[in-house]
PDB file of C-alpha atoms and ligand atoms in Angstrom:
ATOM      1  CA  MET A   1       0.534  -3.800 -15.738  1.00  0.00           C
ATOM      2  CA  ARG A   2       0.779  -0.027 -16.495  1.00  0.00           C
ATOM      3  CA  ILE A   3       0.576   2.943 -13.972  1.00  0.00           C
ATOM      4  CA  ASP A   4       0.197   6.349 -14.926  1.00  0.00           C
ATOM      5  CA  ILE A   5       0.495   8.852 -11.679  1.00  0.00           C
ATOM      6  CA  ILE A   6      -0.811  12.711 -11.845  1.00  0.00           C
ATOM      7  CA  THR A   7       0.651  15.584  -9.800  1.00  0.00           C
ATOM      8  CA  ILE A   8       1.463  18.676  -8.832  1.00  0.00           C
ATOM      9  CA  PHE A   9       4.833  17.089  -7.589  1.00  0.00           C
ATOM     10  CA  PRO A  10       5.735  15.211 -10.814  1.00  0.00           C
ATOM     11  CA  ASP A  11       9.933  14.924  -8.913  1.00  0.00           C
ATOM     12  CA  TYR A  12       8.111  12.877  -5.972  1.00  0.00           C
ATOM     13  CA  PHE A  13       7.798   9.867  -7.554  1.00  0.00           C
ATOM     14  CA  ALA A  14      12.078   9.635  -8.549  1.00  0.00           C
ATOM     15  CA  PRO A  15      11.824   6.641  -5.756  1.00  0.00           C
ATOM     16  CA  LEU A  16      10.024   4.349  -7.895  1.00  0.00           C
ATOM     17  CA  GLU A  17      13.083   4.104 -10.310  1.00  0.00           C
ATOM     18  CA  LEU A  18      15.386   2.609  -7.416  1.00  0.00           C
ATOM     19  CA  SER A  19      15.046  -0.574  -6.198  1.00  0.00           C
ATOM     20  CA  LEU A  20      12.778  -3.609  -6.950  1.00  0.00           C
ATOM     21  CA  ILE A  21      10.569  -1.619  -8.742  1.00  0.00           C
ATOM     22  CA  GLY A  22      13.446   0.452 -10.034  1.00  0.00           C
ATOM     23  CA  LYS A  23      14.375  -3.222 -11.644  1.00  0.00           C
ATOM     24  CA  ALA A  24      10.278  -4.476 -12.686  1.00  0.00           C
ATOM     25  CA  ARG A  25      10.140  -1.029 -14.850  1.00  0.00           C
ATOM     26  CA  ALA A  26      13.889  -1.845 -16.217  1.00  0.00           C
ATOM     27  CA  ALA A  27      12.450  -5.000 -17.206  1.00  0.00           C
ATOM     28  CA  GLY A  28       9.365  -4.040 -18.745  1.00  0.00           C
ATOM     29  CA  ILE A  29       6.860  -5.960 -15.833  1.00  0.00           C
ATOM     30  CA  LEU A  30       6.360  -2.318 -14.497  1.00  0.00           C
ATOM     31  CA  ASP A  31       5.366   0.557 -16.717  1.00  0.00           C
ATOM     32  CA  ILE A  32       5.285   3.676 -14.623  1.00  0.00           C
ATOM     33  CA  ARG A  33       4.413   7.228 -16.181  1.00  0.00           C
ATOM     34  CA  VAL A  34       4.289   9.917 -14.489  1.00  0.00           C
ATOM     35  CA  HIS A  35       2.402  13.314 -15.887  1.00  0.00           C
ATOM     36  CA  ASP A  36       2.601  16.602 -14.081  1.00  0.00           C
ATOM     37  CA  LEU A  37      -1.136  18.358 -13.575  1.00  0.00           C
ATOM     38  CA  ARG A  38       0.165  21.451 -14.913  1.00  0.00           C
ATOM     39  CA  SER A  39       0.827  20.496 -18.572  1.00  0.00           C
ATOM     40  CA  TRP A  40      -3.275  20.299 -18.703  1.00  0.00           C
ATOM     41  CA  THR A  41      -3.665  24.669 -17.286  1.00  0.00           C
ATOM     42  CA  TYR A  42      -2.735  27.642 -20.176  1.00  0.00           C
ATOM     43  CA  ASP A  43      -2.688  30.990 -18.076  1.00  0.00           C
ATOM     44  CA  ARG A  44       0.968  32.192 -16.506  1.00  0.00           C
ATOM     45  CA  HIS A  45       1.056  30.465 -13.860  1.00  0.00           C
ATOM     46  CA  LYS A  46      -0.172  27.071 -14.660  1.00  0.00           C
ATOM     47  CA  THR A  47      -2.841  27.527 -11.875  1.00  0.00           C
ATOM     48  CA  VAL A  48      -4.748  24.171 -10.196  1.00  0.00           C
ATOM     49  CA  ASP A  49      -6.561  25.596  -7.205  1.00  0.00           C
ATOM     50  CA  ASP A  50      -8.618  27.847  -6.119  1.00  0.00           C
ATOM     51  CA  THR A  51     -10.982  28.342  -2.801  1.00  0.00           C
ATOM     52  CA  PRO A  52     -13.616  26.705  -2.007  1.00  0.00           C
ATOM     53  CA  TYR A  53     -17.277  27.119  -2.674  1.00  0.00           C
ATOM     54  CA  GLY A  54     -19.780  27.314   0.995  1.00  0.00           C
ATOM     55  CA  GLY A  55     -16.456  29.268   2.204  1.00  0.00           C
ATOM     56  CA  GLY A  56     -13.851  27.490   4.616  1.00  0.00           C
ATOM     57  CA  PRO A  57      -9.714  27.165   5.126  1.00  0.00           C
ATOM     58  CA  GLY A  58      -7.420  26.077   2.924  1.00  0.00           C
ATOM     59  CA  MET A  59      -8.033  26.244  -1.269  1.00  0.00           C
ATOM     60  CA  VAL A  60      -9.800  23.243  -4.304  1.00  0.00           C
ATOM     61  CA  MET A  61      -8.420  21.817  -6.991  1.00  0.00           C
ATOM     62  CA  LYS A  62      -9.591  22.958  -9.735  1.00  0.00           C
ATOM     63  CA  PRO A  63     -11.566  20.473 -11.820  1.00  0.00           C
ATOM     64  CA  GLU A  64     -10.624  21.437 -15.226  1.00  0.00           C
ATOM     65  CA  PRO A  65      -7.094  20.564 -15.697  1.00  0.00           C
ATOM     66  CA  TRP A  66      -7.830  17.205 -14.227  1.00  0.00           C
ATOM     67  CA  GLY A  67     -10.062  16.347 -16.684  1.00  0.00           C
ATOM     68  CA  GLU A  68      -8.388  17.554 -19.504  1.00  0.00           C
ATOM     69  CA  ALA A  69      -5.293  15.595 -17.507  1.00  0.00           C
ATOM     70  CA  LEU A  70      -7.351  12.104 -17.445  1.00  0.00           C
ATOM     71  CA  ASP A  71      -8.988  11.673 -20.426  1.00  0.00           C
ATOM     72  CA  ALA A  72      -5.825  12.437 -22.062  1.00  0.00           C
ATOM     73  CA  VAL A  73      -4.255   9.701 -19.748  1.00  0.00           C
ATOM     74  CA  THR A  74      -7.211   7.473 -19.888  1.00  0.00           C
ATOM     75  CA  ALA A  75      -7.536   7.521 -24.054  1.00  0.00           C
ATOM     76  CA  PRO A  76      -7.032   4.246 -25.856  1.00  0.00           C
ATOM     77  CA  ALA A  77      -3.242   4.239 -27.656  1.00  0.00           C
ATOM     78  CA  GLU A  78      -3.771   5.065 -31.306  1.00  0.00           C
ATOM     79  CA  THR A  79      -3.345   2.442 -33.787  1.00  0.00           C
ATOM     80  CA  ALA A  80      -1.540   2.937 -37.304  1.00  0.00           C
ATOM     81  CA  ALA A  81      -5.057   1.244 -38.847  1.00  0.00           C
ATOM     82  CA  ALA A  82      -8.545   2.103 -36.533  1.00  0.00           C
ATOM     83  CA  PRO A  83      -9.852  -1.920 -36.175  1.00  0.00           C
ATOM     84  CA  PRO A  84     -13.677  -1.850 -37.086  1.00  0.00           C
ATOM     85  CA  VAL A  85     -14.192  -3.350 -33.221  1.00  0.00           C
ATOM     86  CA  PRO A  86     -12.468  -2.230 -31.225  1.00  0.00           C
ATOM     87  CA  PRO A  87     -10.758  -4.818 -29.525  1.00  0.00           C
ATOM     88  CA  ALA A  88     -12.118  -5.360 -25.747  1.00  0.00           C
ATOM     89  CA  ALA A  89      -8.636  -3.488 -24.307  1.00  0.00           C
ATOM     90  CA  PRO A  90      -8.751  -3.910 -20.167  1.00  0.00           C
ATOM     91  CA  GLY A  91      -9.171  -0.184 -19.375  1.00  0.00           C
ATOM     92  CA  PRO A  92      -7.875   1.716 -15.814  1.00  0.00           C
ATOM     93  CA  ARG A  93      -9.384   1.753 -13.154  1.00  0.00           C
ATOM     94  CA  LEU A  94      -8.351   5.022 -11.204  1.00  0.00           C
ATOM     95  CA  ILE A  95      -7.012   5.713  -7.239  1.00  0.00           C
ATOM     96  CA  LEU A  96      -7.353   8.403  -5.349  1.00  0.00           C
ATOM     97  CA  PRO A  97      -5.910   8.277  -2.303  1.00  0.00           C
ATOM     98  CA  ALA A  98      -7.786  10.125   0.409  1.00  0.00           C
ATOM     99  CA  PRO A  99      -7.712  10.672   3.947  1.00  0.00           C
ATOM    100  CA  SER A 100     -11.495  10.320   3.787  1.00  0.00           C
ATOM    101  CA  GLY A 101     -11.131   7.050   2.015  1.00  0.00           C
ATOM    102  CA  VAL A 102     -11.492   3.065   2.718  1.00  0.00           C
ATOM    103  CA  PRO A 103      -9.125   2.073   4.378  1.00  0.00           C
ATOM    104  CA  PHE A 104      -6.129   0.701   1.983  1.00  0.00           C
ATOM    105  CA  THR A 105      -4.687  -3.552   3.545  1.00  0.00           C
ATOM    106  CA  GLN A 106      -2.891  -5.827   1.613  1.00  0.00           C
ATOM    107  CA  VAL A 107      -6.313  -7.421   0.312  1.00  0.00           C
ATOM    108  CA  HIS A 108      -6.525  -4.509  -1.802  1.00  0.00           C
ATOM    109  CA  ALA A 109      -2.866  -4.689  -3.217  1.00  0.00           C
ATOM    110  CA  GLU A 110      -3.905  -8.294  -4.052  1.00  0.00           C
ATOM    111  CA  ARG A 111      -6.277  -7.043  -6.032  1.00  0.00           C
ATOM    112  CA  LEU A 112      -4.944  -4.082  -7.616  1.00  0.00           C
ATOM    113  CA  SER A 113      -2.056  -6.120  -8.513  1.00  0.00           C
ATOM    114  CA  ASP A 114      -3.950  -7.835 -10.857  1.00  0.00           C
ATOM    115  CA  GLU A 115      -4.871  -5.017 -12.656  1.00  0.00           C
ATOM    116  CA  PRO A 116      -3.887  -4.233 -15.473  1.00  0.00           C
ATOM    117  CA  TRP A 117      -4.006  -0.541 -15.414  1.00  0.00           C
ATOM    118  CA  LEU A 118      -4.269   2.293 -12.652  1.00  0.00           C
ATOM    119  CA  VAL A 119      -4.584   6.240 -12.866  1.00  0.00           C
ATOM    120  CA  PHE A 120      -3.055   7.481  -9.013  1.00  0.00           C
ATOM    121  CA  ALA A 121      -4.770  11.180  -9.323  1.00  0.00           C
ATOM    122  CA  CYS A 122      -2.489  13.147  -6.375  1.00  0.00           C
ATOM    123  CA  GLY A 123      -4.427  15.733  -4.729  1.00  0.00           C
ATOM    124  CA  ARG A 124      -2.929  18.633  -2.702  1.00  0.00           C
ATOM    125  CA  TYR A 125      -4.489  21.226  -0.033  1.00  0.00           C
ATOM    126  CA  GLU A 126      -8.124  20.029   0.898  1.00  0.00           C
ATOM    127  CA  GLY A 127      -8.486  17.561  -2.090  1.00  0.00           C
ATOM    128  CA  ILE A 128     -10.174  17.940  -5.738  1.00  0.00           C
ATOM    129  CA  ASP A 129     -13.697  19.442  -6.881  1.00  0.00           C
ATOM    130  CA  ALA A 130     -15.758  16.238  -6.106  1.00  0.00           C
ATOM    131  CA  ARG A 131     -17.236  16.474 -10.075  1.00  0.00           C
ATOM    132  CA  VAL A 132     -14.266  15.100 -11.080  1.00  0.00           C
ATOM    133  CA  VAL A 133     -14.863  12.096  -9.472  1.00  0.00           C
ATOM    134  CA  ASP A 134     -18.231  11.001 -10.977  1.00  0.00           C
ATOM    135  CA  ASP A 135     -17.284  12.728 -14.154  1.00  0.00           C
ATOM    136  CA  ALA A 136     -14.742   9.550 -14.073  1.00  0.00           C
ATOM    137  CA  TRP A 137     -16.798   7.410 -13.128  1.00  0.00           C
ATOM    138  CA  GLU A 138     -19.394   6.711 -16.287  1.00  0.00           C
ATOM    139  CA  ARG A 139     -15.692   5.477 -17.881  1.00  0.00           C
ATOM    140  CA  MET A 140     -13.984   3.619 -15.563  1.00  0.00           C
ATOM    141  CA  PRO A 141     -13.843   2.196 -12.087  1.00  0.00           C
ATOM    142  CA  VAL A 142     -12.798   4.593  -9.324  1.00  0.00           C
ATOM    143  CA  GLU A 143     -11.341   3.597  -5.799  1.00  0.00           C
ATOM    144  CA  GLU A 144     -10.894   6.116  -2.895  1.00  0.00           C
ATOM    145  CA  LEU A 145      -8.008   5.277  -0.829  1.00  0.00           C
ATOM    146  CA  SER A 146      -6.394   6.416   2.544  1.00  0.00           C
ATOM    147  CA  ILE A 147      -3.113   4.635   3.964  1.00  0.00           C
ATOM    148  CA  GLY A 148      -3.725   5.474   7.935  1.00  0.00           C
ATOM    149  CA  ASP A 149      -5.747   7.303  10.461  1.00  0.00           C
ATOM    150  CA  TYR A 150      -3.431  10.563  10.254  1.00  0.00           C
ATOM    151  CA  VAL A 151      -3.679  13.707   7.745  1.00  0.00           C
ATOM    152  CA  LEU A 152      -0.445  13.671   5.147  1.00  0.00           C
ATOM    153  CA  ALA A 153      -0.009  17.181   2.768  1.00  0.00           C
ATOM    154  CA  GLY A 154      -0.794  15.134  -0.510  1.00  0.00           C
ATOM    155  CA  GLY A 155      -1.444  12.332  -2.176  1.00  0.00           C
ATOM    156  CA  GLU A 156       2.223  11.040  -3.117  1.00  0.00           C
ATOM    157  CA  SER A 157       3.605   9.938  -0.148  1.00  0.00           C
ATOM    158  CA  ALA A 158       0.610   8.059   0.210  1.00  0.00           C
ATOM    159  CA  THR A 159       0.432   7.349  -3.419  1.00  0.00           C
ATOM    160  CA  LEU A 160       4.174   5.743  -2.948  1.00  0.00           C
ATOM    161  CA  VAL A 161       2.932   3.229  -0.403  1.00  0.00           C
ATOM    162  CA  MET A 162       0.470   1.999  -2.162  1.00  0.00           C
ATOM    163  CA  VAL A 163       1.993   1.238  -5.653  1.00  0.00           C
ATOM    164  CA  GLU A 164       5.102  -0.461  -3.890  1.00  0.00           C
ATOM    165  CA  THR A 165       2.743  -2.378  -1.634  1.00  0.00           C
ATOM    166  CA  ILE A 166       1.163  -2.988  -5.130  1.00  0.00           C
ATOM    167  CA  SER A 167       4.809  -3.553  -7.325  1.00  0.00           C
ATOM    168  CA  ARG A 168       5.954  -6.233  -4.675  1.00  0.00           C
ATOM    169  CA  LEU A 169       3.028  -8.972  -5.251  1.00  0.00           C
ATOM    170  CA  MET A 170       3.365  -9.007  -9.300  1.00  0.00           C
ATOM    171  CA  PRO A 171       5.285 -11.806 -10.610  1.00  0.00           C
ATOM    172  CA  GLY A 172       8.874 -12.000 -11.087  1.00  0.00           C
ATOM    173  CA  VAL A 173       8.684  -8.412  -8.771  1.00  0.00           C
ATOM    174  CA  LEU A 174       9.840  -9.589  -5.090  1.00  0.00           C
ATOM    175  CA  GLY A 175      13.069 -11.643  -6.058  1.00  0.00           C
ATOM    176  CA  ASN A 176      11.877 -14.440  -3.500  1.00  0.00           C
ATOM    177  CA  ALA A 177       8.877 -15.192  -4.251  1.00  0.00           C
ATOM    178  CA  ASP A 178       8.405 -16.942  -1.146  1.00  0.00           C
ATOM    179  CA  SER A 179       9.195 -13.556   0.440  1.00  0.00           C
ATOM    180  CA  ALA A 180       5.662 -12.377  -0.155  1.00  0.00           C
ATOM    181  CA  VAL A 181       3.396 -15.267   0.862  1.00  0.00           C
ATOM    182  CA  GLN A 182       5.229 -14.941   4.556  1.00  0.00           C
ATOM    183  CA  ASP A 183       4.544 -11.901   5.100  1.00  0.00           C
ATOM    184  CA  SER A 184       2.178 -10.651   8.405  1.00  0.00           C
ATOM    185  CA  PHE A 185      -0.801  -9.366   6.333  1.00  0.00           C
ATOM    186  CA  ALA A 186      -0.667 -12.045   3.154  1.00  0.00           C
ATOM    187  CA  PRO A 187      -3.593 -13.771   3.238  1.00  0.00           C
ATOM    188  CA  GLY A 188      -3.066 -17.825   4.812  1.00  0.00           C
ATOM    189  CA  ALA A 189      -0.512 -16.879   6.154  1.00  0.00           C
ATOM    190  CA  MET A 190      -0.136 -17.139  10.410  1.00  0.00           C
ATOM    191  CA  GLU A 191      -3.055 -16.030  10.168  1.00  0.00           C
ATOM    192  CA  ASN A 192      -3.724 -12.499  11.681  1.00  0.00           C
ATOM    193  CA  LEU A 193      -0.073 -13.448  13.918  1.00  0.00           C
ATOM    194  CA  LEU A 194       2.338 -10.211  12.549  1.00  0.00           C
ATOM    195  CA  GLU A 195       6.216 -11.368  12.038  1.00  0.00           C
ATOM    196  CA  GLY A 196       8.406 -12.369  15.266  1.00  0.00           C
ATOM    197  CA  ALA A 197      12.538 -11.172  15.143  1.00  0.00           C
ATOM    198  CA  VAL A 198      14.659 -12.657  12.689  1.00  0.00           C
ATOM    199  CA  TYR A 199      18.405 -13.933  13.124  1.00  0.00           C
ATOM    200  CA  THR A 200      20.977 -14.058  11.118  1.00  0.00           C
ATOM    201  CA  LYS A 201      25.049 -14.430  11.205  1.00  0.00           C
ATOM    202  CA  PRO A 202      27.294 -14.140  13.598  1.00  0.00           C
ATOM    203  CA  PRO A 203      25.940 -17.246  15.903  1.00  0.00           C
ATOM    204  CA  VAL A 204      27.563 -14.068  18.824  1.00  0.00           C
ATOM    205  CA  TRP A 205      27.644 -10.176  18.293  1.00  0.00           C
ATOM    206  CA  ARG A 206      28.351  -7.749  21.240  1.00  0.00           C
ATOM    207  CA  GLY A 207      27.860 -11.125  24.001  1.00  0.00           C
ATOM    208  CA  ARG A 208      23.881 -11.657  22.088  1.00  0.00           C
ATOM    209  CA  GLU A 209      23.242 -14.614  21.158  1.00  0.00           C
ATOM    210  CA  VAL A 210      20.935 -16.100  18.515  1.00  0.00           C
ATOM    211  CA  PRO A 211      18.389 -18.288  19.926  1.00  0.00           C
ATOM    212  CA  PRO A 212      20.017 -21.669  20.080  1.00  0.00           C
ATOM    213  CA  VAL A 213      16.670 -23.461  18.602  1.00  0.00           C
ATOM    214  CA  LEU A 214      17.217 -21.486  15.334  1.00  0.00           C
ATOM    215  CA  LEU A 215      20.675 -23.704  15.131  1.00  0.00           C
ATOM    216  CA  SER A 216      19.453 -26.629  16.014  1.00  0.00           C
ATOM    217  CA  GLY A 217      18.248 -27.760  13.208  1.00  0.00           C
ATOM    218  CA  ASP A 218      14.875 -29.384  14.216  1.00  0.00           C
ATOM    219  CA  HIS A 219      12.178 -27.830  11.702  1.00  0.00           C
ATOM    220  CA  GLY A 220       9.105 -28.463  14.291  1.00  0.00           C
ATOM    221  CA  ALA A 221      10.737 -26.985  16.857  1.00  0.00           C
ATOM    222  CA  VAL A 222      11.644 -24.326  14.594  1.00  0.00           C
ATOM    223  CA  ASP A 223       8.148 -23.613  13.197  1.00  0.00           C
ATOM    224  CA  ARG A 224       6.574 -23.406  17.247  1.00  0.00           C
ATOM    225  CA  TRP A 225       9.050 -21.453  18.421  1.00  0.00           C
ATOM    226  CA  ARG A 226       8.261 -18.579  15.503  1.00  0.00           C
ATOM    227  CA  ARG A 227       4.930 -19.220  16.040  1.00  0.00           C
ATOM    228  CA  ASP A 228       5.263 -18.369  19.582  1.00  0.00           C
ATOM    229  CA  GLU A 229       7.193 -16.235  19.129  1.00  0.00           C
ATOM    230  CA  ALA A 230       4.854 -13.585  16.678  1.00  0.00           C
ATOM    231  CA  LEU A 231       2.015 -15.002  19.368  1.00  0.00           C
ATOM    232  CA  ARG A 232       4.071 -12.959  22.033  1.00  0.00           C
ATOM    233  CA  LYS A 233       5.028 -10.187  19.180  1.00  0.00           C
ATOM    234  CA  THR A 234       0.889 -10.129  18.194  1.00  0.00           C
ATOM    235  CA  ALA A 235      -0.664 -10.205  21.727  1.00  0.00           C
ATOM    236  CA  ARG A 236       2.292  -7.324  22.517  1.00  0.00           C
ATOM    237  CA  ASN A 237       1.291  -4.950  19.324  1.00  0.00           C
ATOM    238  CA  ARG A 238      -1.290  -5.951  17.840  1.00  0.00           C
ATOM    239  CA  PRO A 239      -3.758  -6.960  20.711  1.00  0.00           C
ATOM    240  CA  GLU A 240      -7.218  -6.841  18.063  1.00  0.00           C
ATOM    241  CA  LEU A 241      -5.844  -8.879  15.503  1.00  0.00           C
ATOM    242  CA  LEU A 242      -6.003 -11.583  18.542  1.00  0.00           C
ATOM    243  CA  ARG A 243      -9.574 -12.308  18.889  1.00  0.00           C
ATOM    244  CA  GLU A 244     -10.206 -12.215  15.325  1.00  0.00           C
ATOM    245  CA  ILE A 245      -8.620 -15.343  15.075  1.00  0.00           C
ATOM    246  CA  PRO A 246     -11.274 -18.047  15.261  1.00  0.00           C
ATOM    247  CA  GLU A 247     -11.016 -20.040  18.567  1.00  0.00           C
ATOM    248  CA  ASN A 248     -10.751 -23.979  17.117  1.00  0.00           C
ATOM    249  CA  HIS A 249      -7.263 -22.054  15.346  1.00  0.00           C
ATOM    250  CA  LEU A 250      -5.512 -21.040  18.316  1.00  0.00           C
ATOM    251  CA  ASP A 251      -4.802 -24.737  20.367  1.00  0.00           C
ATOM    252  CA  GLN A 252      -3.792 -25.454  24.002  1.00  0.00           C
ATOM    253  CA  HIS A 253      -0.069 -24.333  23.766  1.00  0.00           C
ATOM    254  CA  ASP A 254      -0.365 -21.305  21.794  1.00  0.00           C
ATOM    255  CA  GLN A 255      -3.518 -20.467  24.803  1.00  0.00           C
ATOM    256  CA  ASP A 256      -0.142 -21.208  27.170  1.00  0.00           C
ATOM    257  CA  VAL A 257       1.795 -18.341  24.458  1.00  0.00           C
ATOM    258  CA  LEU A 258      -0.821 -15.979  25.024  1.00  0.00           C
ATOM    259  CA  ARG A 259      -1.927 -16.392  28.162  1.00  0.00           C
ATOM    260  CA  GLY A 260       1.719 -16.415  29.921  1.00  0.00           C
ATOM    261  CA  ALA A 261       2.455 -12.997  27.006  1.00  0.00           C
ATOM    262  CA  ARG A 262      -1.322 -11.082  29.037  1.00  0.00           C
ATOM    263  CA  LEU A 263       0.392 -11.677  31.680  1.00  0.00           C
ATOM    264  CA  GLN A 264       3.416  -9.896  31.024  1.00  0.00           C
ATOM    265  CA  VAL A 265       1.361  -6.886  29.103  1.00  0.00           C
ATOM    266  CA  GLY A 266      -0.610  -6.851  32.230  1.00  0.00           C
ATOM    267  CA  SER A 267       1.859  -6.641  34.689  1.00  0.00           C
ATOM    268  CA  GLU A 268       3.440  -3.393  31.914  1.00  0.00           C
ATOM    269  CA  SER A 269       0.231  -1.703  31.799  1.00  0.00           C
ATOM    270  CA  VAL A 270       0.207  -1.859  35.643  1.00  0.00           C
ATOM    271  CA  ALA A 271       3.625  -0.327  36.161  1.00  0.00           C
ATOM    272  CA  ASP A 272       3.060   2.467  33.985  1.00  0.00           C
TER     273      ASP A 272
HETATM  274 CL1  6GU B 301      -3.729   8.450   1.067  1.00  0.00          CL
HETATM  275  N1  6GU B 301      -3.865  10.990   1.308  1.00  0.00           N
HETATM  276  C1  6GU B 301      -3.651  12.088   2.471  1.00  0.00           C
HETATM  277  N2  6GU B 301      -3.928  12.950   1.695  1.00  0.00           N
HETATM  278  N3  6GU B 301      -3.657  12.180   4.011  1.00  0.00           N
HETATM  279  C2  6GU B 301      -2.927  10.384   4.157  1.00  0.00           C
HETATM  280  C3  6GU B 301      -4.053   9.780   3.129  1.00  0.00           C
HETATM  281  C4  6GU B 301      -4.099  10.027   1.437  1.00  0.00           C
HETATM  282  N4  6GU B 301      -4.045   8.469   4.122  1.00  0.00           N
HETATM  283  C5  6GU B 301      -3.684   8.515   5.121  1.00  0.00           C
HETATM  284  N5  6GU B 301      -3.726  10.427   5.179  1.00  0.00           N
END
């Protein structure tokens, strides 16, 4: 997959040289190119923003640098001899991180991990002149995505979040192919359940024992225990996710576990 990132802070993306993503880049699985928006400014101060029409606080990113940057970054590669019929090369998809975007979820990440080419346009200040999106739509699909209900100073950290989430789903990026399958929000994982607690050696640490069932070798009992833990954790941290599970996906044992968990949550809320 090719990923282009346009930003006024190229250094922000140094972390993409580390760990899984750094290795995937070295292996040629990921081709990540970071571009400085200011290379498409021509004044002494490399101006990228201006005051908003209609008034109001803050600054808006100017359309001209963005238009030129997107044209340059998404231009088809130069070939030595232009073929008479252009190949049906898969084009780019533009992602605009913005707090006003559609909430980014694992479902988006799964779909985007199959794309050949993504372009992230990192806005700062109050956002980018809206004509840039309308103009880009003439040439490529555009998605405005938000990573949560809070406001960041710019799209850079949101882009890091999305690039990492998308990249780790690509074949050959995760060390362990099963890890992504078992993720809390992976489609078809344990429904809508959060992953419960995990343990490793030593079996006793600071007087705390690993739950004995995990050492029992009884795989059925381990699976049942993990599901109980997942139900309890979900009831505690994300009760709204439980309401999305169809009734017939919860057997009697599940319902007993949840009844116990609800009693606990209830007693805590009374104590608070
Ligand atoms: Cl994608 N950008 C900004 N600036 N703030 C955000 C966001 C994105 N997602 C949540 N808050």
